[in-house]
Amino acid sequence: KQEVTQIPAALSVPEGENLVLNCSFTDSAIYNLQWFRQDPGKGLTSLLLIQSSQREQTSGRLNASLDKSSGRSTLYIAASQPGDSATYLCAVRPASNYQLIWGAGTKLIIKP
Amino acid sequence: GAGVSQSPSNKVTEKGKDVELRCDPISGHTALYWYRQSLGQGLEFLIYFQGNSAPDKSGLPSDRFSAERTGGSVSTLTIQRTQQEDSAVYLCASSSIAGGFTDTQYFGPGTRLTVL
């Protein structure tokens, strides 16, 4: 059974710092991995999707990497801003179905 | 263009009542998903539609839960005889092609269900 873990559960850093959020999964048979952002009381916004054949994806200040064999993904946020404060969720789509299996999220606070 | 919309945004009901939650996916998206987000449980998959068919219902927690999709568009999630443990935020997502090279799921704002 696929399990997804995110570390740390919460992170508070000063504005301007670069930071890394971690996601690990137990079964390497995945189709893709997605990073989402969730703001309080709002829905989920897709940030980056990495196919199983890819190593990384970039969008603006965000870079996500995937090491399928070791079951790890990282989300790198450069030059963090207070507007980056949110909960970041990692989700894995198994190769065998269309579900997303979710991590519990990392709550990120960027202090001005 | 318009994103995924869900209604109602909030629903408060009494234990034992039936509720219907609605999802309007992005126009043209063939795949539709329902998820549930509960305190202490995180996000969990409920059901997936491709067109009007539901090839994967494995996440529905009990036979009190059912869902349908009509015209390849709107979907309704029905919970019969609601229980307090059904209280959660119900999220709907759609994607243009399930299983395609890019199947990013786009989420609606959710329906917050509270069962008293």
PDB file of C-alpha atoms in Angstrom:
ATOM      1  CA  LYS A   1       0.000   0.000   0.000  1.00  0.00           C
ATOM      2  CA  GLN A   2       1.392   3.366  -1.022  1.00  0.00           C
ATOM      3  CA  GLU A   3       2.115   5.751   1.836  1.00  0.00           C
ATOM      4  CA  VAL A   4       3.232   9.354   1.497  1.00  0.00           C
ATOM      5  CA  THR A   5       5.073  11.215   4.238  1.00  0.00           C
ATOM      6  CA  GLN A   6       5.956  14.878   4.413  1.00  0.00           C
ATOM      7  CA  ILE A   7       8.630  16.356   6.617  1.00  0.00           C
ATOM      8  CA  PRO A   8       8.594  18.727   8.383  1.00  0.00           C
ATOM      9  CA  ALA A   9       4.964  19.071   9.454  1.00  0.00           C
ATOM     10  CA  ALA A  10       5.497  22.776  10.023  1.00  0.00           C
ATOM     11  CA  LEU A  11       8.182  25.276   9.155  1.00  0.00           C
ATOM     12  CA  SER A  12       8.635  28.945  10.014  1.00  0.00           C
ATOM     13  CA  VAL A  13      11.387  30.958   8.346  1.00  0.00           C
ATOM     14  CA  PRO A  14      12.230  34.628   7.782  1.00  0.00           C
ATOM     15  CA  GLU A  15      11.388  36.238   4.484  1.00  0.00           C
ATOM     16  CA  GLY A  16      14.052  35.908   1.814  1.00  0.00           C
ATOM     17  CA  GLU A  17      15.359  32.499   2.814  1.00  0.00           C
ATOM     18  CA  ASN A  18      15.554  29.561   0.451  1.00  0.00           C
ATOM     19  CA  LEU A  19      13.871  26.452   1.778  1.00  0.00           C
ATOM     20  CA  VAL A  20      13.240  22.799   1.012  1.00  0.00           C
ATOM     21  CA  LEU A  21      10.151  20.737   1.713  1.00  0.00           C
ATOM     22  CA  ASN A  22      10.436  16.971   1.659  1.00  0.00           C
ATOM     23  CA  CYS A  23       8.101  14.229   0.492  1.00  0.00           C
ATOM     24  CA  SER A  24       8.752  10.502   0.599  1.00  0.00           C
ATOM     25  CA  PHE A  25       6.699   7.594  -0.717  1.00  0.00           C
ATOM     26  CA  THR A  26       6.950   3.869  -0.078  1.00  0.00           C
ATOM     27  CA  ASP A  27       6.157   2.392  -3.510  1.00  0.00           C
ATOM     28  CA  SER A  28       8.249   3.536  -6.461  1.00  0.00           C
ATOM     29  CA  ALA A  29       5.628   2.361  -8.981  1.00  0.00           C
ATOM     30  CA  ILE A  30       4.188   5.796  -9.560  1.00  0.00           C
ATOM     31  CA  TYR A  31       2.788   7.535 -12.618  1.00  0.00           C
ATOM     32  CA  ASN A  32       3.430  11.059 -11.421  1.00  0.00           C
ATOM     33  CA  LEU A  33       3.864  13.233  -8.351  1.00  0.00           C
ATOM     34  CA  GLN A  34       2.226  16.579  -7.772  1.00  0.00           C
ATOM     35  CA  TRP A  35       2.867  19.408  -5.363  1.00  0.00           C
ATOM     36  CA  PHE A  36      -0.114  21.487  -4.289  1.00  0.00           C
ATOM     37  CA  ARG A  37      -0.620  24.531  -2.157  1.00  0.00           C
ATOM     38  CA  GLN A  38      -3.620  25.020   0.121  1.00  0.00           C
ATOM     39  CA  ASP A  39      -4.539  28.361   1.628  1.00  0.00           C
ATOM     40  CA  PRO A  40      -6.803  28.427   4.713  1.00  0.00           C
ATOM     41  CA  GLY A  41     -10.442  27.939   3.824  1.00  0.00           C
ATOM     42  CA  LYS A  42      -9.660  27.569   0.149  1.00  0.00           C
ATOM     43  CA  GLY A  43      -9.197  24.757  -2.313  1.00  0.00           C
ATOM     44  CA  LEU A  44      -6.005  23.269  -3.643  1.00  0.00           C
ATOM     45  CA  THR A  45      -3.798  24.867  -6.255  1.00  0.00           C
ATOM     46  CA  SER A  46      -1.518  22.665  -8.333  1.00  0.00           C
ATOM     47  CA  LEU A  47       2.037  23.964  -8.311  1.00  0.00           C
ATOM     48  CA  LEU A  48       4.080  21.394 -10.183  1.00  0.00           C
ATOM     49  CA  LEU A  49       3.544  17.944 -11.680  1.00  0.00           C
ATOM     50  CA  ILE A  50       6.476  15.635 -12.308  1.00  0.00           C
ATOM     51  CA  GLN A  51       6.015  12.592 -14.494  1.00  0.00           C
ATOM     52  CA  SER A  52       7.723   9.392 -13.367  1.00  0.00           C
ATOM     53  CA  SER A  53      10.193   9.683 -16.237  1.00  0.00           C
ATOM     54  CA  GLN A  54      11.237  13.205 -15.250  1.00  0.00           C
ATOM     55  CA  ARG A  55      13.769  14.345 -12.665  1.00  0.00           C
ATOM     56  CA  GLU A  56      12.559  17.871 -12.009  1.00  0.00           C
ATOM     57  CA  GLN A  57      10.149  20.620 -12.913  1.00  0.00           C
ATOM     58  CA  THR A  58      10.479  24.356 -12.429  1.00  0.00           C
ATOM     59  CA  SER A  59       7.983  27.172 -12.210  1.00  0.00           C
ATOM     60  CA  GLY A  60       9.216  30.610 -11.244  1.00  0.00           C
ATOM     61  CA  ARG A  61      10.790  30.414  -7.787  1.00  0.00           C
ATOM     62  CA  LEU A  62       9.695  26.805  -7.351  1.00  0.00           C
ATOM     63  CA  ASN A  63      11.664  23.739  -8.288  1.00  0.00           C
ATOM     64  CA  ALA A  64      10.511  20.200  -7.625  1.00  0.00           C
ATOM     65  CA  SER A  65      12.749  17.171  -7.966  1.00  0.00           C
ATOM     66  CA  LEU A  66      11.900  13.489  -8.114  1.00  0.00           C
ATOM     67  CA  ASP A  67      14.058  10.489  -7.292  1.00  0.00           C
ATOM     68  CA  LYS A  68      11.688   7.636  -7.956  1.00  0.00           C
ATOM     69  CA  SER A  69      14.072   4.852  -7.045  1.00  0.00           C
ATOM     70  CA  SER A  70      14.623   6.227  -3.550  1.00  0.00           C
ATOM     71  CA  GLY A  71      11.006   7.324  -3.138  1.00  0.00           C
ATOM     72  CA  ARG A  72      11.749  10.990  -2.568  1.00  0.00           C
ATOM     73  CA  SER A  73      10.713  14.367  -3.875  1.00  0.00           C
ATOM     74  CA  THR A  74      11.709  17.829  -2.758  1.00  0.00           C
ATOM     75  CA  LEU A  75      10.098  21.195  -3.324  1.00  0.00           C
ATOM     76  CA  TYR A  76      12.604  24.030  -3.326  1.00  0.00           C
ATOM     77  CA  ILE A  77      11.315  27.552  -2.797  1.00  0.00           C
ATOM     78  CA  ALA A  78      13.768  30.330  -3.579  1.00  0.00           C
ATOM     79  CA  ALA A  79      13.731  33.778  -1.975  1.00  0.00           C
ATOM     80  CA  SER A  80      10.648  33.061   0.122  1.00  0.00           C
ATOM     81  CA  GLN A  81       7.966  35.730   0.536  1.00  0.00           C
ATOM     82  CA  PRO A  82       5.137  36.156   3.080  1.00  0.00           C
ATOM     83  CA  GLY A  83       2.686  35.291   0.295  1.00  0.00           C
ATOM     84  CA  ASP A  84       4.225  31.829   0.162  1.00  0.00           C
ATOM     85  CA  SER A  85       2.696  31.072   3.561  1.00  0.00           C
ATOM     86  CA  ALA A  86       0.341  28.137   3.088  1.00  0.00           C
ATOM     87  CA  THR A  87       0.154  24.388   3.543  1.00  0.00           C
ATOM     88  CA  TYR A  88       2.076  22.475   0.886  1.00  0.00           C
ATOM     89  CA  LEU A  89       0.825  19.018  -0.029  1.00  0.00           C
ATOM     90  CA  CYS A  90       2.545  16.291  -1.956  1.00  0.00           C
ATOM     91  CA  ALA A  91       0.427  13.708  -3.803  1.00  0.00           C
ATOM     92  CA  VAL A  92       1.430  10.594  -5.680  1.00  0.00           C
ATOM     93  CA  ARG A  93      -0.523   8.954  -8.487  1.00  0.00           C
ATOM     94  CA  PRO A  94       0.181   5.225  -8.485  1.00  0.00           C
ATOM     95  CA  ALA A  95       0.965   3.556 -11.791  1.00  0.00           C
ATOM     96  CA  SER A  96      -1.995   1.210 -11.365  1.00  0.00           C
ATOM     97  CA  ASN A  97      -4.880   3.637 -10.914  1.00  0.00           C
ATOM     98  CA  TYR A  98      -6.042   7.236 -11.115  1.00  0.00           C
ATOM     99  CA  GLN A  99      -6.219   8.054  -7.412  1.00  0.00           C
ATOM    100  CA  LEU A 100      -3.987  10.567  -5.705  1.00  0.00           C
ATOM    101  CA  ILE A 101      -2.379   9.397  -2.462  1.00  0.00           C
ATOM    102  CA  TRP A 102      -1.678  12.371  -0.228  1.00  0.00           C
ATOM    103  CA  GLY A 103       0.863  13.389   2.348  1.00  0.00           C
ATOM    104  CA  ALA A 104      -0.305  15.181   5.463  1.00  0.00           C
ATOM    105  CA  GLY A 105       1.270  18.455   4.329  1.00  0.00           C
ATOM    106  CA  THR A 106       3.842  20.951   5.536  1.00  0.00           C
ATOM    107  CA  LYS A 107       2.473  24.152   7.039  1.00  0.00           C
ATOM    108  CA  LEU A 108       4.804  26.941   5.974  1.00  0.00           C
ATOM    109  CA  ILE A 109       4.947  30.363   7.598  1.00  0.00           C
ATOM    110  CA  ILE A 110       7.164  33.067   6.114  1.00  0.00           C
ATOM    111  CA  LYS A 111       7.805  35.839   8.598  1.00  0.00           C
ATOM    112  CA  PRO A 112       8.117  39.389   7.207  1.00  0.00           C
TER     113      PRO A 112
ATOM    114  CA  GLY B   1     -11.904  30.471 -18.070  1.00  0.00           C
ATOM    115  CA  ALA B   2     -14.080  29.240 -15.231  1.00  0.00           C
ATOM    116  CA  GLY B   3     -12.558  26.802 -12.792  1.00  0.00           C
ATOM    117  CA  VAL B   4     -14.143  23.937 -10.914  1.00  0.00           C
ATOM    118  CA  SER B   5     -17.137  25.057  -8.890  1.00  0.00           C
ATOM    119  CA  GLN B   6     -18.862  23.324  -6.019  1.00  0.00           C
ATOM    120  CA  SER B   7     -22.103  23.937  -4.211  1.00  0.00           C
ATOM    121  CA  PRO B   8     -23.084  24.536  -1.556  1.00  0.00           C
ATOM    122  CA  SER B   9     -19.943  25.990  -0.013  1.00  0.00           C
ATOM    123  CA  ASN B  10     -21.211  25.083   3.441  1.00  0.00           C
ATOM    124  CA  LYS B  11     -23.804  22.564   4.532  1.00  0.00           C
ATOM    125  CA  VAL B  12     -25.013  21.936   8.053  1.00  0.00           C
ATOM    126  CA  THR B  13     -27.312  18.980   8.520  1.00  0.00           C
ATOM    127  CA  GLU B  14     -28.715  16.812  11.246  1.00  0.00           C
ATOM    128  CA  LYS B  15     -27.599  13.274  11.800  1.00  0.00           C
ATOM    129  CA  GLY B  16     -29.645  10.874   9.745  1.00  0.00           C
ATOM    130  CA  LYS B  17     -30.529  13.312   6.945  1.00  0.00           C
ATOM    131  CA  ASP B  18     -29.451  12.860   3.332  1.00  0.00           C
ATOM    132  CA  VAL B  19     -27.271  15.457   1.602  1.00  0.00           C
ATOM    133  CA  GLU B  20     -26.291  16.140  -1.989  1.00  0.00           C
ATOM    134  CA  LEU B  21     -23.093  17.889  -2.962  1.00  0.00           C
ATOM    135  CA  ARG B  22     -22.615  19.242  -6.469  1.00  0.00           C
ATOM    136  CA  CYS B  23     -19.531  19.666  -8.627  1.00  0.00           C
ATOM    137  CA  ASP B  24     -19.237  21.506 -11.941  1.00  0.00           C
ATOM    138  CA  PRO B  25     -15.931  20.601 -13.573  1.00  0.00           C
ATOM    139  CA  ILE B  26     -13.949  22.680 -15.997  1.00  0.00           C
ATOM    140  CA  SER B  27     -15.683  22.572 -19.370  1.00  0.00           C
ATOM    141  CA  GLY B  28     -14.279  19.818 -21.557  1.00  0.00           C
ATOM    142  CA  HIS B  29     -12.592  17.922 -18.745  1.00  0.00           C
ATOM    143  CA  THR B  30     -13.430  14.257 -19.083  1.00  0.00           C
ATOM    144  CA  ALA B  31     -12.056  13.072 -15.745  1.00  0.00           C
ATOM    145  CA  LEU B  32     -13.647  14.024 -12.421  1.00  0.00           C
ATOM    146  CA  TYR B  33     -12.570  13.091  -8.905  1.00  0.00           C
ATOM    147  CA  TRP B  34     -14.048  13.409  -5.427  1.00  0.00           C
ATOM    148  CA  TYR B  35     -11.865  13.627  -2.328  1.00  0.00           C
ATOM    149  CA  ARG B  36     -12.573  14.174   1.355  1.00  0.00           C
ATOM    150  CA  GLN B  37     -10.465  16.176   3.778  1.00  0.00           C
ATOM    151  CA  SER B  38     -11.111  15.549   7.464  1.00  0.00           C
ATOM    152  CA  LEU B  39      -9.360  16.798  10.551  1.00  0.00           C
ATOM    153  CA  GLY B  40      -6.851  14.215  11.599  1.00  0.00           C
ATOM    154  CA  GLN B  41      -7.324  12.131   8.432  1.00  0.00           C
ATOM    155  CA  GLY B  42      -5.868  14.317   5.750  1.00  0.00           C
ATOM    156  CA  LEU B  43      -7.024  14.018   2.160  1.00  0.00           C
ATOM    157  CA  GLU B  44      -8.505  10.766   0.915  1.00  0.00           C
ATOM    158  CA  PHE B  45      -9.716   9.665  -2.495  1.00  0.00           C
ATOM    159  CA  LEU B  46     -13.401   8.767  -2.823  1.00  0.00           C
ATOM    160  CA  ILE B  47     -14.296   8.137  -6.475  1.00  0.00           C
ATOM    161  CA  TYR B  48     -13.107   8.777 -10.021  1.00  0.00           C
ATOM    162  CA  PHE B  49     -15.228   9.312 -13.148  1.00  0.00           C
ATOM    163  CA  GLN B  50     -14.156   9.020 -16.741  1.00  0.00           C
ATOM    164  CA  GLY B  51     -17.039  10.510 -18.687  1.00  0.00           C
ATOM    165  CA  ASN B  52     -20.198   9.261 -16.994  1.00  0.00           C
ATOM    166  CA  SER B  53     -18.631   6.008 -15.832  1.00  0.00           C
ATOM    167  CA  ALA B  54     -16.990   5.434 -12.466  1.00  0.00           C
ATOM    168  CA  PRO B  55     -14.249   2.850 -12.976  1.00  0.00           C
ATOM    169  CA  ASP B  56     -12.879   3.393  -9.483  1.00  0.00           C
ATOM    170  CA  LYS B  57     -15.232   3.669  -6.499  1.00  0.00           C
ATOM    171  CA  SER B  58     -12.805   2.089  -4.098  1.00  0.00           C
ATOM    172  CA  GLY B  59     -12.542   5.099  -1.809  1.00  0.00           C
ATOM    173  CA  LEU B  60     -16.229   5.377  -0.941  1.00  0.00           C
ATOM    174  CA  PRO B  61     -16.289   4.651   2.804  1.00  0.00           C
ATOM    175  CA  SER B  62     -19.661   2.900   2.953  1.00  0.00           C
ATOM    176  CA  ASP B  63     -22.763   2.130   0.939  1.00  0.00           C
ATOM    177  CA  ARG B  64     -24.311   5.321   2.312  1.00  0.00           C
ATOM    178  CA  PHE B  65     -22.095   7.176  -0.173  1.00  0.00           C
ATOM    179  CA  SER B  66     -22.896   7.287  -3.874  1.00  0.00           C
ATOM    180  CA  ALA B  67     -22.042   9.528  -6.792  1.00  0.00           C
ATOM    181  CA  GLU B  68     -23.203  10.041 -10.312  1.00  0.00           C
ATOM    182  CA  ARG B  69     -22.177  12.112 -13.271  1.00  0.00           C
ATOM    183  CA  THR B  70     -24.464  13.120 -16.091  1.00  0.00           C
ATOM    184  CA  GLY B  71     -23.724  14.446 -19.568  1.00  0.00           C
ATOM    185  CA  GLY B  72     -20.029  14.032 -18.918  1.00  0.00           C
ATOM    186  CA  SER B  73     -20.188  17.187 -16.851  1.00  0.00           C
ATOM    187  CA  VAL B  74     -21.904  17.831 -13.509  1.00  0.00           C
ATOM    188  CA  SER B  75     -21.422  15.328 -10.709  1.00  0.00           C
ATOM    189  CA  THR B  76     -23.404  14.832  -7.526  1.00  0.00           C
ATOM    190  CA  LEU B  77     -22.097  13.130  -4.401  1.00  0.00           C
ATOM    191  CA  THR B  78     -24.913  11.853  -2.185  1.00  0.00           C
ATOM    192  CA  ILE B  79     -24.537  10.843   1.429  1.00  0.00           C
ATOM    193  CA  GLN B  80     -27.513   9.042   2.920  1.00  0.00           C
ATOM    194  CA  ARG B  81     -28.332   8.870   6.623  1.00  0.00           C
ATOM    195  CA  THR B  82     -25.429  11.172   7.496  1.00  0.00           C
ATOM    196  CA  GLN B  83     -23.313  10.453  10.548  1.00  0.00           C
ATOM    197  CA  GLN B  84     -21.133  12.803  12.561  1.00  0.00           C
ATOM    198  CA  GLU B  85     -18.011  11.141  11.189  1.00  0.00           C
ATOM    199  CA  ASP B  86     -19.065  12.307   7.714  1.00  0.00           C
ATOM    200  CA  SER B  87     -18.229  15.874   8.726  1.00  0.00           C
ATOM    201  CA  ALA B  88     -15.410  17.004   6.453  1.00  0.00           C
ATOM    202  CA  VAL B  89     -14.578  19.175   3.480  1.00  0.00           C
ATOM    203  CA  TYR B  90     -15.532  17.434   0.251  1.00  0.00           C
ATOM    204  CA  LEU B  91     -13.337  18.428  -2.667  1.00  0.00           C
ATOM    205  CA  CYS B  92     -13.954  17.884  -6.347  1.00  0.00           C
ATOM    206  CA  ALA B  93     -11.287  17.979  -9.043  1.00  0.00           C
ATOM    207  CA  SER B  94     -11.225  17.586 -12.794  1.00  0.00           C
ATOM    208  CA  SER B  95      -8.560  16.928 -15.377  1.00  0.00           C
ATOM    209  CA  SER B  96      -8.528  17.021 -19.141  1.00  0.00           C
ATOM    210  CA  ILE B  97      -7.291  13.493 -19.676  1.00  0.00           C
ATOM    211  CA  ALA B  98      -6.964  10.882 -16.974  1.00  0.00           C
ATOM    212  CA  GLY B  99      -3.856   8.898 -17.576  1.00  0.00           C
ATOM    213  CA  GLY B 100      -2.574  11.242 -20.213  1.00  0.00           C
ATOM    214  CA  PHE B 101       0.897  12.660 -20.098  1.00  0.00           C
ATOM    215  CA  THR B 102      -0.360  15.751 -18.334  1.00  0.00           C
ATOM    216  CA  ASP B 103      -3.241  14.995 -16.006  1.00  0.00           C
ATOM    217  CA  THR B 104      -2.955  17.841 -13.573  1.00  0.00           C
ATOM    218  CA  GLN B 105      -6.001  17.861 -11.368  1.00  0.00           C
ATOM    219  CA  TYR B 106      -7.712  21.207 -10.831  1.00  0.00           C
ATOM    220  CA  PHE B 107      -9.633  21.534  -7.602  1.00  0.00           C
ATOM    221  CA  GLY B 108     -12.784  23.331  -6.597  1.00  0.00           C
ATOM    222  CA  PRO B 109     -13.086  25.295  -3.338  1.00  0.00           C
ATOM    223  CA  GLY B 110     -14.838  22.435  -1.579  1.00  0.00           C
ATOM    224  CA  THR B 111     -18.047  21.923   0.377  1.00  0.00           C
ATOM    225  CA  ARG B 112     -17.724  21.993   4.146  1.00  0.00           C
ATOM    226  CA  LEU B 113     -20.189  19.485   5.584  1.00  0.00           C
ATOM    227  CA  THR B 114     -21.069  19.589   9.251  1.00  0.00           C
ATOM    228  CA  VAL B 115     -23.278  16.868  10.681  1.00  0.00           C
ATOM    229  CA  LEU B 116     -24.782  17.766  14.043  1.00  0.00           C
TER     230      LEU B 116
END
